[in-house]
PDB file of C-alpha atoms in Angstrom:
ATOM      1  CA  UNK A   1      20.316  -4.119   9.850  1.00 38.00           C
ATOM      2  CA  UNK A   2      21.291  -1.456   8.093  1.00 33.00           C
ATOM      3  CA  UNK A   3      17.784  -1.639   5.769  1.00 34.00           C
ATOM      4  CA  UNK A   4      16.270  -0.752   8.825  1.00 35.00           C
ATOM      5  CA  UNK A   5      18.327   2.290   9.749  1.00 32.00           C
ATOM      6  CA  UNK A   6      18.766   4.086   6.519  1.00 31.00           C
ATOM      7  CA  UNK A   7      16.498   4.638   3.833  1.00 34.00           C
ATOM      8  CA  UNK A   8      18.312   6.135   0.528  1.00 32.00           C
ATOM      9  CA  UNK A   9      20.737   7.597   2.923  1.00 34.00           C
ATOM     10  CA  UNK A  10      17.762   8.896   5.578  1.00 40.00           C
ATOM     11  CA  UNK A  11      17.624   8.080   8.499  1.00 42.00           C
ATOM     12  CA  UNK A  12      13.934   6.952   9.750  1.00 45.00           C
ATOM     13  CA  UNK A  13      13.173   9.537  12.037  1.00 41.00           C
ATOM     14  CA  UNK A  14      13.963  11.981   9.320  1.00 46.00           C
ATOM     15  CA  UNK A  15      11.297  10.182   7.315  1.00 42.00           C
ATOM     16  CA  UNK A  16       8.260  11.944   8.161  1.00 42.00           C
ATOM     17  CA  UNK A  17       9.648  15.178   8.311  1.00 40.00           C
ATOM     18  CA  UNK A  18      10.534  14.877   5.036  1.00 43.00           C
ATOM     19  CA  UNK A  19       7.690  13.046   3.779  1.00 42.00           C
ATOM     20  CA  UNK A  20       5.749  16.010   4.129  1.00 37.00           C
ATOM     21  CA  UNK A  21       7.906  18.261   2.859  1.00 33.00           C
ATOM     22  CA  UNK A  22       6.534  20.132  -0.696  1.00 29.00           C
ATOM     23  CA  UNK A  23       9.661  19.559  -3.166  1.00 28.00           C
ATOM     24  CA  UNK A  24       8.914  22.679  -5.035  1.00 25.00           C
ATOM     25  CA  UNK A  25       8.565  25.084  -1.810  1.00 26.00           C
ATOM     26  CA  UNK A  26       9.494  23.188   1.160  1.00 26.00           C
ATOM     27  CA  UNK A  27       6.573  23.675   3.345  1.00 28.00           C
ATOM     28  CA  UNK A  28       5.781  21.790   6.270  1.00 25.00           C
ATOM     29  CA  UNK A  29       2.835  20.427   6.296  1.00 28.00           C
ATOM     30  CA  UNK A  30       0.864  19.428   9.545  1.00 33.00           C
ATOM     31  CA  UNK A  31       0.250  15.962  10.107  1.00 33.00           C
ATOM     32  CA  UNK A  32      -3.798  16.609   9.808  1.00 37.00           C
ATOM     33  CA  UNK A  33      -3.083  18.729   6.117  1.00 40.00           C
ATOM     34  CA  UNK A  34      -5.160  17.796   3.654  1.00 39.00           C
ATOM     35  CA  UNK A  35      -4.987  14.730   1.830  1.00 46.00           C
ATOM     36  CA  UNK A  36      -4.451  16.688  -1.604  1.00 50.00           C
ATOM     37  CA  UNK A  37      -1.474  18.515  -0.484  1.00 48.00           C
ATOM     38  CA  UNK A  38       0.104  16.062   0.972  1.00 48.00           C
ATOM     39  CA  UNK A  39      -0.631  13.708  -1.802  1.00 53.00           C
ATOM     40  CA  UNK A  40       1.002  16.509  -4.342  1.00 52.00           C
ATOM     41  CA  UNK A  41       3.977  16.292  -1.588  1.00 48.00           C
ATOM     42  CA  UNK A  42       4.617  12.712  -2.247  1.00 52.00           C
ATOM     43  CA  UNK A  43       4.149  12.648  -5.950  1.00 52.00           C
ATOM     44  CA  UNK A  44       6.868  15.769  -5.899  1.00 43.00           C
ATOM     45  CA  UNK A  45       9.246  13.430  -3.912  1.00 38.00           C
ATOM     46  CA  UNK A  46       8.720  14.945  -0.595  1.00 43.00           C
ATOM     47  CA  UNK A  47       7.782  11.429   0.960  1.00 45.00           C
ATOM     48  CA  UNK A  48      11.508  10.702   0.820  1.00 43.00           C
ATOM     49  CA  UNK A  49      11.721   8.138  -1.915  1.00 55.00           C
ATOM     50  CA  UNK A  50       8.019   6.927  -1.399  1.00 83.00           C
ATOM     51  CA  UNK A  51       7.086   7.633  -5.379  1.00 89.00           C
ATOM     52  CA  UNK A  52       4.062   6.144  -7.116  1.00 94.00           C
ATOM     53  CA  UNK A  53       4.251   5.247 -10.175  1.00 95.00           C
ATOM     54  CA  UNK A  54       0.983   6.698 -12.147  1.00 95.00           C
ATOM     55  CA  UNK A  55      -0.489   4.052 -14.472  1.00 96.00           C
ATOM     56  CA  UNK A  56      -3.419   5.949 -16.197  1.00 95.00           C
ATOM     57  CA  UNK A  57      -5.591   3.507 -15.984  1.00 97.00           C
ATOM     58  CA  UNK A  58      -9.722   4.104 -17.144  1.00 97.00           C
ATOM     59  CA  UNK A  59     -12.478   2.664 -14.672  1.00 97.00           C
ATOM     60  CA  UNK A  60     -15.833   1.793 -14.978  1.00 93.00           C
ATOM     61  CA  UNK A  61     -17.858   3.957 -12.660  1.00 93.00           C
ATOM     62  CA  UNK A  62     -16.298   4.392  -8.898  1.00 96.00           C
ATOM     63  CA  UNK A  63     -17.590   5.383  -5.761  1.00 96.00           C
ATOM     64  CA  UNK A  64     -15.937   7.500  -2.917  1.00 97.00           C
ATOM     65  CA  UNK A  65     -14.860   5.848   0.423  1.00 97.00           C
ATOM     66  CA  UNK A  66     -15.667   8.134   3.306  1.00 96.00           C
ATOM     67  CA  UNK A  67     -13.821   5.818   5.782  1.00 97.00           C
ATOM     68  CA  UNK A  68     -10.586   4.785   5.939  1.00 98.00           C
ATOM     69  CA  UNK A  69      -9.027   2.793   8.900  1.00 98.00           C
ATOM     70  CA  UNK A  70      -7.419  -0.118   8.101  1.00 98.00           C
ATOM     71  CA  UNK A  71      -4.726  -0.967   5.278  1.00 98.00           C
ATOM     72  CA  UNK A  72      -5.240  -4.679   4.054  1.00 98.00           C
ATOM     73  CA  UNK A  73      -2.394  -6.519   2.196  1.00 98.00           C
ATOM     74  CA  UNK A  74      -2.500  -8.950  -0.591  1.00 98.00           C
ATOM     75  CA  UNK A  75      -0.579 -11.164  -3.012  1.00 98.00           C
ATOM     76  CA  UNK A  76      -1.611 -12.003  -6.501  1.00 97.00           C
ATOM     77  CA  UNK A  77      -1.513 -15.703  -5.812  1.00 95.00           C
ATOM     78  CA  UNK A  78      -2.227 -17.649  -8.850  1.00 93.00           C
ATOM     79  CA  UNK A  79       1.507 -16.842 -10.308  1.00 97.00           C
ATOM     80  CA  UNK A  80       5.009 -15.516  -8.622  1.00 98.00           C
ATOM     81  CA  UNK A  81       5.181 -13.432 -11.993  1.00 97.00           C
ATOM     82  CA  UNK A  82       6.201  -9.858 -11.740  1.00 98.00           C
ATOM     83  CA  UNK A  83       2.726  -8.912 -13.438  1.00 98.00           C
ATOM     84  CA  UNK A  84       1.806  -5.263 -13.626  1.00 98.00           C
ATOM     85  CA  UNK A  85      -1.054  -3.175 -12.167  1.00 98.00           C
ATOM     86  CA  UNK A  86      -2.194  -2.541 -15.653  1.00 98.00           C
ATOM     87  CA  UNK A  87      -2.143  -6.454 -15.749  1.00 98.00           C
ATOM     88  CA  UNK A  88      -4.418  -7.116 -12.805  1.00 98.00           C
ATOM     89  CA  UNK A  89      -6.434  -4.323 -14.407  1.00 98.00           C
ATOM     90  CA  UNK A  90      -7.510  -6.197 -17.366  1.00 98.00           C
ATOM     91  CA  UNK A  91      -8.198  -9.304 -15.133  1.00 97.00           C
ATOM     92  CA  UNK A  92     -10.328  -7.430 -13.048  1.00 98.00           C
ATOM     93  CA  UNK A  93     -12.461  -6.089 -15.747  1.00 98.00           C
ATOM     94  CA  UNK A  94     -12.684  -9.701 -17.200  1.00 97.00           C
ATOM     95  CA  UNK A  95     -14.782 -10.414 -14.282  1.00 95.00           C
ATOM     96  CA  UNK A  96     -16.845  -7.247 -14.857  1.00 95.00           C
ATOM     97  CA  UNK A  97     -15.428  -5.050 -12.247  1.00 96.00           C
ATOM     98  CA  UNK A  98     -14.827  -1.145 -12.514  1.00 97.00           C
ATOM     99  CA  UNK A  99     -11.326  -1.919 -12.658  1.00 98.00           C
ATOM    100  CA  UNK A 100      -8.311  -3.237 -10.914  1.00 98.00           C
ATOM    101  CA  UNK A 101      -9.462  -3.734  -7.011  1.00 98.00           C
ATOM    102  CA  UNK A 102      -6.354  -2.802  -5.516  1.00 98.00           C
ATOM    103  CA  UNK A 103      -5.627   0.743  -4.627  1.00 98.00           C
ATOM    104  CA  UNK A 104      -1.804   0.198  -4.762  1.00 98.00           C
ATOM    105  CA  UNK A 105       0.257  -2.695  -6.494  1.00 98.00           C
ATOM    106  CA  UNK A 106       3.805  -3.393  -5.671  1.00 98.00           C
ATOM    107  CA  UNK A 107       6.275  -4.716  -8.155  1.00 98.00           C
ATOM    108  CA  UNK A 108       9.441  -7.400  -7.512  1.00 98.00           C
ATOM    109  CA  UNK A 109      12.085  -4.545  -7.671  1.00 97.00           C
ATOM    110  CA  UNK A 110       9.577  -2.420  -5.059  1.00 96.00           C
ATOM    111  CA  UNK A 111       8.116  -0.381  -7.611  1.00 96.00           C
ATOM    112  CA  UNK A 112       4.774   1.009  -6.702  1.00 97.00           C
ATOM    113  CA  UNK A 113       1.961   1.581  -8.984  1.00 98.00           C
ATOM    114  CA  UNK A 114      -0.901   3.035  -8.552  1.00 97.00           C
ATOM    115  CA  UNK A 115      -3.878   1.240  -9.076  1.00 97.00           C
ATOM    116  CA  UNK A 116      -7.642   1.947  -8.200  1.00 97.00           C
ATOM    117  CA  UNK A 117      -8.052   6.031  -7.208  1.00 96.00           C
ATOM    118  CA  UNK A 118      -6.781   6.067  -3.407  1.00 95.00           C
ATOM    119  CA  UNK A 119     -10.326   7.833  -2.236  1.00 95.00           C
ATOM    120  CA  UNK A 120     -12.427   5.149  -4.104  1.00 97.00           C
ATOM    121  CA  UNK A 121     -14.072   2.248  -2.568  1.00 98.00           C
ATOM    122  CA  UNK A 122     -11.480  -0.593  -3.806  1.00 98.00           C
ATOM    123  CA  UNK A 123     -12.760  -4.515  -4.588  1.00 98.00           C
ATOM    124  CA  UNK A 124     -10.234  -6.418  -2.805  1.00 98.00           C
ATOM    125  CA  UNK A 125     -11.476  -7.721   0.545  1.00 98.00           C
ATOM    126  CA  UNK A 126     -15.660  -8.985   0.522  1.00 98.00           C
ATOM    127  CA  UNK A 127     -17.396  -7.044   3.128  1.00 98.00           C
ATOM    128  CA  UNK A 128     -14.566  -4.418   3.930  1.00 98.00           C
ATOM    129  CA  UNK A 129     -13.825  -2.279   0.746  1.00 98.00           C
ATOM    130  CA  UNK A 130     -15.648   0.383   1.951  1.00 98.00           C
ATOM    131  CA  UNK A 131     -13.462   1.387   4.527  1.00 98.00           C
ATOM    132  CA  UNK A 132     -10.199  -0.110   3.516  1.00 98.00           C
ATOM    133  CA  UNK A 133      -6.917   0.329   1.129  1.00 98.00           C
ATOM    134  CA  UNK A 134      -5.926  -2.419  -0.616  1.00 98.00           C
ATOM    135  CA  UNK A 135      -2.107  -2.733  -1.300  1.00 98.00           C
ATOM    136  CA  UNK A 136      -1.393  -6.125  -3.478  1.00 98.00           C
ATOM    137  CA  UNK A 137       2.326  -7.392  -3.173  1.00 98.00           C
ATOM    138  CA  UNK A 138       2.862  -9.101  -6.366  1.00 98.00           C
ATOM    139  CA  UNK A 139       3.925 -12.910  -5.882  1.00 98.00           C
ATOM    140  CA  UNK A 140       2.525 -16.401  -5.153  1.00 98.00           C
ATOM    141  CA  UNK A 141       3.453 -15.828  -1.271  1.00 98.00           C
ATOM    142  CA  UNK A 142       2.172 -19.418  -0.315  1.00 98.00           C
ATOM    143  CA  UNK A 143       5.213 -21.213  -2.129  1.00 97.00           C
ATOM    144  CA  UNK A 144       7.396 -18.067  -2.410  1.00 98.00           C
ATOM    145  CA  UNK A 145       8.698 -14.811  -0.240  1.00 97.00           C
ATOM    146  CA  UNK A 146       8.785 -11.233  -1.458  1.00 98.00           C
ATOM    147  CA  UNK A 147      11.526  -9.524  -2.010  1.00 98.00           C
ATOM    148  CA  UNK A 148      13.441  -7.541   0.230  1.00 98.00           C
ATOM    149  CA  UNK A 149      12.474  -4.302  -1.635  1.00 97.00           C
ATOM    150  CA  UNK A 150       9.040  -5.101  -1.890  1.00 98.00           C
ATOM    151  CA  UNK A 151       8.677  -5.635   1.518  1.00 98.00           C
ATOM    152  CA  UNK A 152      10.603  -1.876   2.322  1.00 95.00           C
ATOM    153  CA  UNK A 153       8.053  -0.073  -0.271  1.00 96.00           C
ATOM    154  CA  UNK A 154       5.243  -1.735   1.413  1.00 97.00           C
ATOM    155  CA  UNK A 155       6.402  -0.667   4.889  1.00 95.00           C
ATOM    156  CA  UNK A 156       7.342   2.714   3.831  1.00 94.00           C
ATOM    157  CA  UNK A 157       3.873   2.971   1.666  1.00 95.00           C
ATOM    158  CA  UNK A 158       2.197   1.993   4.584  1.00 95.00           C
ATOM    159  CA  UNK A 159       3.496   4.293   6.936  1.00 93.00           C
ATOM    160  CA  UNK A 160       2.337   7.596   4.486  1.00 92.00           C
ATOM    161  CA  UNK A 161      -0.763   6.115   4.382  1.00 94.00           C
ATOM    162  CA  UNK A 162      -0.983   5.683   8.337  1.00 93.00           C
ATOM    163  CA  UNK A 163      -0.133   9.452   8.449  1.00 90.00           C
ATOM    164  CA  UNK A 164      -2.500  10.588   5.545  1.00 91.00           C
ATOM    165  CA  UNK A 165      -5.482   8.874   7.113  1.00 94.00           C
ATOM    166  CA  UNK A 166      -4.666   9.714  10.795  1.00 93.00           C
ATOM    167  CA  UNK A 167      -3.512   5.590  11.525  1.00 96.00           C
ATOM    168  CA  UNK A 168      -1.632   4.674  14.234  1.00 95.00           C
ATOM    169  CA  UNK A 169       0.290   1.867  13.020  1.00 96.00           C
ATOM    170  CA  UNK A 170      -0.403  -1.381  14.794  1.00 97.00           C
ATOM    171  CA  UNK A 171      -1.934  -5.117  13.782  1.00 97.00           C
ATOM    172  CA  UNK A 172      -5.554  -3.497  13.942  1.00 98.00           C
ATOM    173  CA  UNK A 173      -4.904  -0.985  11.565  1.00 98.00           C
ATOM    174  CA  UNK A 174      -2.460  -3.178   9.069  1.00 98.00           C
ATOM    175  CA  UNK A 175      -3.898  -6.576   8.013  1.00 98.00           C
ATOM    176  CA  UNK A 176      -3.842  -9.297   5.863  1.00 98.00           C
ATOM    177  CA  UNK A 177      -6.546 -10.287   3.354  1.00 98.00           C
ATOM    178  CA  UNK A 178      -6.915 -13.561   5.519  1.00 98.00           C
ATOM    179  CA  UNK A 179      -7.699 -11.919   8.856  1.00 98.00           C
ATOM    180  CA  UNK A 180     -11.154 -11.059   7.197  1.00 98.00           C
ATOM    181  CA  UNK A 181     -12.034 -13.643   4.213  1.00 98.00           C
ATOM    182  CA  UNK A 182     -11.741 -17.142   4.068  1.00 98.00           C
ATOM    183  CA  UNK A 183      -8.990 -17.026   1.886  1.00 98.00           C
ATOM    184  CA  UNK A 184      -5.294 -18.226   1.897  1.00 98.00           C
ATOM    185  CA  UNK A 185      -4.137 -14.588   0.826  1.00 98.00           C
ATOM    186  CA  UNK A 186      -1.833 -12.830   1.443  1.00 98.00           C
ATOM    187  CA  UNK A 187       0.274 -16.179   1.267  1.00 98.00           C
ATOM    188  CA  UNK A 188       1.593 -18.207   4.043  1.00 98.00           C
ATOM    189  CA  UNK A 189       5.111 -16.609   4.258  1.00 98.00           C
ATOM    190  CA  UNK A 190       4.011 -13.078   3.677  1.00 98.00           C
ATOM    191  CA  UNK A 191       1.269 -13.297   6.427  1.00 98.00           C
ATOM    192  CA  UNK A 192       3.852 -14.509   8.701  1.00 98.00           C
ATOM    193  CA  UNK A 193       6.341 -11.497   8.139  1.00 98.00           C
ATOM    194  CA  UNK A 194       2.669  -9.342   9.167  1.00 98.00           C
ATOM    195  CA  UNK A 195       4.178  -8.703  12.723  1.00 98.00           C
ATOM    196  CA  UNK A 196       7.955  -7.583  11.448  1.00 97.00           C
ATOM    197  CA  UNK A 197       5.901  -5.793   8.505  1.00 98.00           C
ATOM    198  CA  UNK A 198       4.397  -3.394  11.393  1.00 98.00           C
ATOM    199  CA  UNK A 199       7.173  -3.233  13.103  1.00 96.00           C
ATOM    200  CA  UNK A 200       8.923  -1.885   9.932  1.00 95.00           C
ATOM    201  CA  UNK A 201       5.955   0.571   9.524  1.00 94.00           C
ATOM    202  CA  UNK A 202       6.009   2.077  13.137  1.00 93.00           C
ATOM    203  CA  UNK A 203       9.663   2.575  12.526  1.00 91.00           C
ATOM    204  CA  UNK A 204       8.703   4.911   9.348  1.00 88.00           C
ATOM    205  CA  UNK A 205       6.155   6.665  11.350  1.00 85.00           C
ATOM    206  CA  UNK A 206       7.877   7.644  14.173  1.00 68.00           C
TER     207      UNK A 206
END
């Protein structure tokens, strides 16, 4: 459909190259650049509409991840509520965490927010923070679906981080919370869109 051929009037093949293009000088980057150029890249709006939305959130004390290679997804779970990384934040510290666990949230209308420091060990997934990302899709995805936009930022998010961390796209590097917990997350009908999800990102990363 025509989601999957156009994105904000680019076509996907286009993506990449523009995603790491610098908006202030244009500069390709190579696809092994470091992480903090291409990160200024995307927060300049060289990743081609992929935008994070800063949240300024203060943690308790992190720690570095020095491995990254898988992305897990999430829902929230206990409410289909449009609630807010800042939200989950002050949940998370409730329990006495460091902060929110997930390293990106994203929001009904496809918003995405940042959430724990994208380097940091997250708390999202027992046994596997240490060399994951943890991207929540907001929602109660066992009696509800995401939206159509949430499901585009997550592919498109999910691609840049495939290309940041040298990821080749695929159901071993893209999971569901599920696949390692015993846990119903990331929701019934989210974990069954996993395969077109994938898909979706190997289209942006190509």
């Amino acid at each position: 459909n025509d989601r999957r051929s156009v994105v904000f009037g680019m076509k996907r093949r286009d993506f990449i190259k523009q995603m790491m293009l610098g908006a202030a000088g244009a500069v390709l980057l190579p696809l092994a650049g470091p992480l903090a150029a291409a990160e200024a890249a995307w927060q300049t709006g060289g990743a081609a509409g992929v935008r994070v939305k800063e949240t300024y959130l203060s943690f308790r004390s992190l720690t570095n991840r020095e491995q990254t290679d898988v992305i897990i997804l999430h829902h929230i779970g206990n409410t289909n509520a449009d609630v807010s990384a800042a939200t989950v934040h002050q949940w998370h510290l409730a329990n006495g965490w460091a902060g929110i666990g997930y390293h990106y949230l994203i929001r009904k209308d496809g918003t995405i927010e940042r959430g724990r420091p994208r380097d940091t060990v997250g708390a999202h997934c027992y046994g596997e923070n240490w060399h994951s990302v943890g991207v929540n899709i907001v929602g109660n995805f066992e009696t509800n679906e995401p939206t159509a936009a949430q499901i585009d930022a997550a592919e498109r998010l999910v691609a840049v981080l495939c290309r940041l961390y040298g990821l080749r796209p695929s159901g071993e590097t893209i999971k569901g919370h599920r696949d390692f917990n015993a846990t119903a997350c990331p929701g019934e009908n989210l974990y069954a869109m996993l395969p077109d999800v994938v898909a979706g990102v190997q289209s942006y990363y190509m």
